[in-house]
Amino acid sequence: MTGEVAVLGAGMHPWGKWGRGFVEYGTKAARAALADAGLEWSAIQSVVGANTVRCGYPGQVAGATFAKALGWQGARVTSVYAACASGARAIDTARAQILSGMADTVLVVGSDAAPKGFFAPAGGERPDDPDWLRFRVLGATNPAYFALWARRRMALYGDTAEDFARVKVKNAAAGAANPYARYRSPVTAEEVAASPVVADPLRLLDICATSDGAAALVLGSVETARRLGMARPVRIRAVSSVSPTHPRTALDLPDIATDSAPPGSPVPDPFRPSIARAAYEEAGLGPEDLSLAEVYDLSTALELEWYEDLGLCAPGEGAKLLREGATAPGGRIPVNPSGGLASFGEAVPAQAIAQVCELTWQLRGQAGERQVPGARAGITVNQGLFGHGSSVVAVR
Amino acid sequence: MSPTRVPVVDGWFTAEGGEFRLLGTCCRDCGAVYFPREDAFCRAPGCSGTELAEVPLSRRGRVWSYTDGRYRPPAPYPSGPERTWRPYTLIAVELAAERMVVLGQGAPGVALADLAIGMEVEVVPGVLAEEDGRTLTTWHWRPVPEEGPAPDGRPAPGEAS
């Protein structure tokens, strides 16, 4: 087990399409997290920014960008990028600094201003970039990959379009109660079924939107939390940062093909389940100990995959778990009580940090209408392009 | 004058010898196969191979999954707003000999209703788009005609090569 770090403060800028810059959103989230921690900005010893590739150079040096926006005060700055897992890696970096004694108080910030429509690769003629190639050669958007996986589930496990719609209905109901969510209206199964097909079998309301939004955390040592008078702070007990093992035989974005497995060799362990497994091992707990989970529902069908990859049920039983109501508010293990990406839309570098903000508020009992009663332990999980995956376990 | 035909990516497929094939590379040390091709280093952990030979991939495989694109994808897909937009199918195909899955567009006219997971498909030459006075060529997957080629992958009698 690695040592624990304390969540001193959490803050967000609401998700939406606000038409302003990512620095403004991130600064608002950072100020909110500092206020929640009861700390002056000058007390922060290190800033870790989760990068956005969309927002030019400032987006790619996010740590420095937010340190400047908050007012240069000499703190250490670090910027990290891991695609959709960037926020979790920023948390991991902050944790390493705290546990190694490099810093006692670290501000973690992720923020994005996303364009309308499909995410697209960086411009130019770049045939050595797999992400550029999949758009160039195949027009394979992110939803196309989500749809390939969704259809596999339908064929292998008998999942139906109605099951996928049920995920959206559940998450939209939760998001309606979250002031930080972008979409705050309940959605019916009929509305999902009436939305246009984007990549068959997935419809517009099965796929998460792209949003503006920002989230921030102030992390510190457990001793620092005590010094600040926090008797029972939320503690981050594990942050897994795993990469796949070769050969990778599951088709994943942005790849055009999988690795080739040698003849007769056993099928290697799939990547996604290893993300949560590493977190459970590090935290010394298992799925049966969880009060809630925040999973990366880039699509409705993918949320069902995560149920299985988190060990909440056996492979193939995700839809059954959903139909039983186990993952709904009041169920055995509520999943995405925040409303998930279905209600937020993805603000890439902010999203994994927002997941931990939700855990923090749930574990403190501050989640209002969406509170999971008596929440004691929660997990987040996300996966980013190019072999990034992270899972955070927090307890109180 | 007919437009010049150029592959959308160099070195990924060939019609040399009259048979259209995807091209990968194979590590001479450990036998690992790569598509898209690796030419400098083998990526298998524990293998220090630096010699990779070009190999054609299996012509046929079975549908692993499939979908379509109903909305125009963003650049660099060669389909600017000035062009007519045609939805296309995307087919992920499992090649048994290589134990790998390769994604590709379906041949023109291949609809979702024509596809099923596990169905046998074959690779065929295709056209991705006309762009800047050039015809961009690519590979397509299409279902193997039921009473068509022999199961060993040889072209059926009368099939254009």
XYZ file of C-alpha atoms in Angstrom, chain A:
396
model
C 0.000 0.000 0.000
C 1.137 3.517 -0.792
C 0.560 6.278 1.733
C -2.600 8.331 1.671
C -3.031 11.974 0.771
C -5.886 14.177 1.959
C -8.337 16.111 -0.171
C -8.197 19.563 1.403
C -10.519 21.230 -1.083
C -12.581 20.614 -4.217
C -14.037 23.068 -6.707
C -15.569 23.191 -10.156
C -16.723 25.560 -12.853
C -20.083 24.395 -14.208
C -19.944 22.413 -17.455
C -21.590 23.889 -20.538
C -20.808 25.817 -23.689
C -19.884 29.168 -22.260
C -17.908 30.688 -25.119
C -15.063 31.869 -22.907
C -11.472 30.759 -22.399
C -10.288 27.669 -20.557
C -8.029 29.748 -18.293
C -11.044 31.553 -16.884
C -12.881 28.287 -16.162
C -9.825 26.731 -14.535
C -9.125 29.780 -12.421
C -12.696 29.784 -11.132
C -12.446 26.087 -10.216
C -9.064 26.658 -8.531
C -10.359 29.581 -6.480
C -13.364 27.477 -5.450
C -11.100 24.601 -4.365
C -8.862 26.976 -2.384
C -11.895 28.495 -0.662
C -13.199 25.011 0.132
C -9.831 24.151 1.674
C -9.758 27.408 3.624
C -6.289 28.097 2.217
C -4.798 31.229 0.730
C -3.295 30.822 -2.738
C 0.047 31.833 -1.287
C -0.007 28.666 0.841
C 0.106 26.412 -2.255
C 3.569 24.984 -2.830
C 2.962 23.254 -6.144
C 0.534 23.485 -9.067
C -0.109 20.507 -11.321
C -2.068 21.262 -14.485
C -3.787 18.657 -16.640
C -3.071 19.725 -20.199
C -5.497 20.429 -22.981
C -4.146 20.072 -26.494
C -6.965 22.183 -27.874
C -6.135 25.489 -26.268
C -2.765 26.260 -27.837
C 0.475 26.649 -25.966
C -1.132 27.773 -22.679
C -3.136 24.561 -22.773
C 0.022 22.497 -23.076
C 1.703 24.139 -20.111
C -1.401 24.133 -17.937
C 0.454 24.156 -14.602
C 2.222 27.395 -15.465
C -0.891 28.845 -17.086
C -2.977 28.508 -13.933
C -0.127 29.584 -11.644
C 0.146 32.781 -13.684
C -3.620 33.327 -13.766
C -3.810 32.980 -9.980
C -0.833 35.340 -9.634
C 2.782 34.177 -9.830
C 3.934 33.298 -6.325
C 6.886 31.063 -7.048
C 5.236 27.657 -6.600
C 6.612 24.600 -8.387
C 4.649 24.050 -11.639
C 4.116 20.790 -13.500
C 2.008 20.022 -16.582
C 0.874 16.532 -17.514
C -0.918 15.010 -20.458
C -2.510 11.570 -20.710
C -5.497 12.242 -23.000
C -8.760 11.493 -21.146
C -6.739 10.276 -18.146
C -4.835 13.577 -17.845
C -6.729 14.703 -14.761
C -6.049 11.465 -12.919
C -2.381 11.641 -13.835
C -2.266 15.191 -12.514
C -3.686 13.865 -9.225
C -1.104 11.072 -9.284
C 1.712 13.570 -9.817
C 0.475 15.738 -6.950
C 0.245 12.691 -4.731
C 3.813 11.659 -5.540
C 5.062 15.133 -4.668
C 3.237 15.036 -1.328
C 4.273 11.503 -0.406
C 7.900 12.176 -1.309
C 7.929 15.298 0.821
C 8.460 17.659 -2.123
C 5.298 19.621 -1.263
C 2.686 19.681 1.503
C -0.026 21.516 -0.438
C -0.654 20.955 -4.141
C -3.290 22.497 -6.398
C -4.490 20.263 -9.264
C -6.404 21.941 -12.096
C -7.931 20.717 -15.356
C -9.957 22.857 -17.730
C -11.112 22.755 -21.313
C -13.001 24.777 -23.881
C -14.184 22.248 -26.446
C -15.409 22.943 -29.958
C -18.806 21.746 -31.125
C -19.037 18.338 -32.711
C -16.549 15.489 -33.052
C -13.145 15.724 -31.470
C -10.601 15.975 -34.285
C -6.853 15.492 -34.417
C -4.363 18.339 -34.524
C -4.004 19.874 -37.980
C -1.330 19.448 -40.619
C -0.156 16.493 -42.686
C 1.023 13.957 -40.135
C 1.030 10.383 -41.439
C 3.172 9.218 -38.495
C 0.374 10.075 -36.025
C -2.110 7.219 -35.456
C -4.772 9.691 -34.341
C -4.406 11.681 -37.582
C -4.368 8.500 -39.643
C -7.620 7.047 -38.347
C -9.462 10.219 -39.329
C -7.611 10.543 -42.625
C -7.923 6.967 -43.817
C -11.178 5.798 -42.247
C -13.076 8.798 -40.929
C -13.155 6.764 -37.712
C -14.467 9.199 -35.084
C -14.514 8.389 -31.375
C -18.212 7.386 -31.526
C -17.353 4.890 -34.272
C -15.158 2.980 -31.810
C -17.801 3.256 -29.077
C -20.269 1.774 -31.567
C -17.977 -1.139 -32.484
C -17.742 -2.057 -28.799
C -21.489 -1.572 -28.289
C -22.288 -3.958 -31.127
C -19.881 -6.536 -29.693
C -21.824 -6.375 -26.438
C -25.099 -6.884 -28.286
C -23.677 -9.917 -30.091
C -21.799 -11.466 -27.164
C -24.089 -10.667 -24.253
C -27.477 -9.873 -25.731
C -27.452 -6.220 -24.648
C -30.130 -4.189 -26.405
C -30.561 -0.581 -27.498
C -33.109 -0.340 -24.671
C -30.410 -1.303 -22.151
C -28.150 1.431 -23.487
C -31.004 3.953 -23.295
C -31.607 2.919 -19.685
C -28.081 4.106 -18.813
C -28.856 7.533 -20.245
C -32.175 7.731 -18.408
C -30.442 6.863 -15.118
C -27.575 9.332 -15.588
C -29.785 12.152 -16.840
C -31.979 11.800 -13.735
C -28.889 12.066 -11.532
C -27.437 14.979 -13.511
C -30.680 16.899 -13.145
C -29.821 17.199 -9.443
C -26.225 18.375 -10.017
C -25.677 22.147 -10.286
C -22.342 21.580 -12.087
C -23.825 19.387 -14.844
C -24.416 20.785 -18.337
C -27.624 18.837 -19.006
C -30.071 19.139 -16.178
C -33.278 17.689 -17.605
C -34.541 14.145 -17.219
C -34.420 12.091 -20.436
C -36.833 9.298 -21.356
C -36.064 6.073 -23.192
C -38.337 7.307 -25.959
C -36.237 10.442 -26.363
C -33.077 8.346 -26.661
C -34.747 6.126 -29.261
C -35.928 9.169 -31.211
C -32.483 10.804 -31.327
C -30.539 10.438 -34.581
C -28.150 7.522 -35.108
C -24.541 8.735 -35.012
C -22.749 5.416 -35.407
C -25.076 2.444 -35.451
C -26.197 1.116 -32.915
C -25.487 4.291 -30.933
C -27.653 7.380 -31.096
C -26.899 10.965 -30.246
C -28.196 10.545 -26.686
C -26.044 7.431 -26.181
C -22.858 9.434 -26.750
C -21.343 12.039 -24.462
C -21.078 15.582 -25.756
C -17.979 17.775 -25.725
C -18.132 20.558 -23.160
C -16.429 23.490 -21.535
C -15.729 22.889 -17.872
C -13.111 22.893 -15.143
C -12.369 21.075 -11.912
C -9.729 21.549 -9.237
C -8.540 19.875 -6.066
C -6.262 20.987 -3.287
C -4.379 17.956 -2.030
C -2.112 17.757 0.957
C -0.521 15.419 3.423
C -2.762 13.891 6.060
C -0.771 15.853 8.681
C -1.495 19.085 6.825
C -5.200 18.267 6.907
C -5.035 17.728 10.654
C -3.103 20.969 11.073
C -5.918 22.730 9.210
C -8.385 21.301 11.694
C -9.866 18.634 9.422
C -10.549 15.761 11.796
C -11.774 13.322 9.127
C -10.597 14.465 5.703
C -11.426 12.538 2.552
C -8.287 10.547 1.753
C -7.050 9.328 -1.599
C -5.945 5.799 -0.950
C -4.991 4.703 -4.458
C -4.310 6.142 -7.887
C -3.630 3.488 -10.481
C -1.716 4.446 -13.573
C -1.358 1.358 -15.702
C -0.562 0.828 -19.352
C -1.493 -2.135 -21.547
C 0.566 -5.259 -22.054
C 1.748 -6.492 -25.440
C 0.156 -7.855 -27.536
C -2.905 -5.645 -27.235
C -5.644 -7.657 -28.864
C -8.647 -5.438 -28.148
C -9.270 -2.813 -30.817
C -9.010 0.581 -29.191
C -8.980 4.144 -30.382
C -7.006 5.590 -32.075
C -5.698 2.343 -33.555
C -6.588 1.020 -37.010
C -5.581 -2.497 -36.010
C -4.750 -4.475 -32.893
C -1.428 -6.110 -32.199
C -1.026 -9.589 -33.555
C -0.990 -12.391 -30.987
C 1.534 -15.182 -31.601
C -0.017 -18.476 -32.709
C -1.034 -20.700 -29.815
C -0.225 -18.142 -27.136
C -2.809 -17.488 -24.428
C -4.994 -14.417 -24.977
C -3.338 -11.674 -22.934
C -5.113 -9.904 -20.095
C -7.333 -7.142 -21.401
C -6.321 -3.604 -20.467
C -9.466 -2.089 -19.016
C -9.987 -4.465 -16.078
C -6.326 -4.017 -15.102
C -6.963 -0.323 -14.407
C -9.339 -0.950 -11.489
C -7.518 -4.099 -10.364
C -4.357 -2.079 -9.747
C -6.344 0.488 -7.760
C -8.026 -2.173 -5.621
C -4.666 -3.791 -4.889
C -3.127 -0.501 -3.907
C -6.101 0.534 -1.767
C -6.421 -2.847 -0.078
C -10.129 -3.053 -0.789
C -12.409 -4.561 -3.390
C -15.616 -3.870 -5.265
C -17.676 -5.176 -2.331
C -16.337 -2.321 -0.170
C -17.505 0.482 -2.483
C -20.337 2.892 -1.767
C -20.274 4.460 -5.247
C -18.375 4.601 -8.520
C -17.803 7.352 -11.071
C -17.021 5.764 -14.429
C -16.104 7.227 -17.805
C -19.375 6.803 -19.717
C -18.179 8.103 -23.062
C -21.122 6.074 -24.323
C -24.027 4.413 -22.567
C -22.746 0.987 -23.632
C -19.304 1.756 -22.239
C -20.792 2.372 -18.783
C -21.964 -1.258 -18.821
C -18.416 -2.382 -19.718
C -17.071 -0.500 -16.731
C -19.468 -2.335 -14.374
C -17.738 -5.520 -15.461
C -14.227 -4.079 -15.558
C -14.674 -2.753 -11.998
C -15.792 -6.198 -10.846
C -19.260 -4.963 -9.852
C -20.595 -7.965 -11.784
C -19.298 -10.751 -13.982
C -18.422 -10.134 -17.638
C -21.605 -9.919 -19.683
C -23.823 -9.095 -16.719
C -23.600 -5.308 -16.874
C -27.030 -4.857 -18.414
C -28.555 -7.209 -15.835
C -26.995 -5.188 -13.002
C -28.451 -2.036 -14.519
C -31.904 -3.555 -15.046
C -31.963 -4.684 -11.400
C -31.443 -1.059 -10.367
C -28.240 -1.869 -8.492
C -26.371 1.036 -10.092
C -29.181 3.598 -9.734
C -29.487 5.983 -6.766
C -30.595 3.886 -3.803
C -29.179 0.738 -5.384
C -26.479 -1.540 -4.025
C -23.690 0.364 -5.798
C -24.782 3.662 -7.383
C -22.723 4.438 -10.494
C -22.302 7.996 -11.726
C -24.432 9.692 -9.071
C -22.957 12.935 -10.482
C -24.820 12.284 -13.724
C -21.642 11.118 -15.429
C -20.378 12.215 -18.794
C -23.925 11.753 -20.059
C -24.914 14.841 -18.052
C -21.625 16.731 -18.211
C -20.230 16.139 -21.680
C -16.497 15.636 -21.741
C -14.116 18.463 -20.859
C -11.079 16.231 -21.320
C -8.449 17.395 -18.778
C -11.104 18.340 -16.225
C -13.204 15.205 -16.305
C -11.107 12.818 -14.219
C -10.621 15.578 -11.618
C -14.380 16.223 -11.594
C -14.899 12.525 -10.834
C -12.776 12.921 -7.693
C -14.612 16.141 -6.749
C -17.826 14.105 -6.792
C -16.278 11.387 -4.618
C -15.136 14.085 -2.205
C -18.574 15.656 -1.850
C -20.255 12.253 -1.586
C -17.826 11.024 1.086
C -18.264 14.254 3.054
C -22.047 13.956 2.825
C -22.287 17.241 0.897
C -23.853 15.945 -2.320
C -27.315 17.261 -1.579
C -30.160 15.613 -3.479
C -27.814 13.124 -5.117
C -26.178 12.026 -1.859
C -25.427 8.314 -1.536
C -26.394 7.666 2.107
C -23.471 6.788 4.356
C -20.881 6.800 1.574
C -17.566 5.483 2.913
C -15.498 4.508 -0.134
C -15.671 5.382 -3.795
C -13.804 4.660 -6.988
C -13.318 6.553 -10.229
C -12.124 5.053 -13.463
C -11.235 6.465 -16.838
C -9.350 5.550 -19.949
C -7.473 7.822 -22.316
C -6.233 7.368 -25.845
C -2.818 5.874 -26.449
C -2.799 3.398 -23.581
C -3.630 5.576 -20.597
C -5.885 4.408 -17.826
C -6.369 5.540 -14.269
C -8.523 4.758 -11.302
C -8.718 6.668 -8.036
C -9.970 5.222 -4.753
C -11.022 7.666 -2.025
C -12.242 6.865 1.474
C -13.403 8.658 4.548
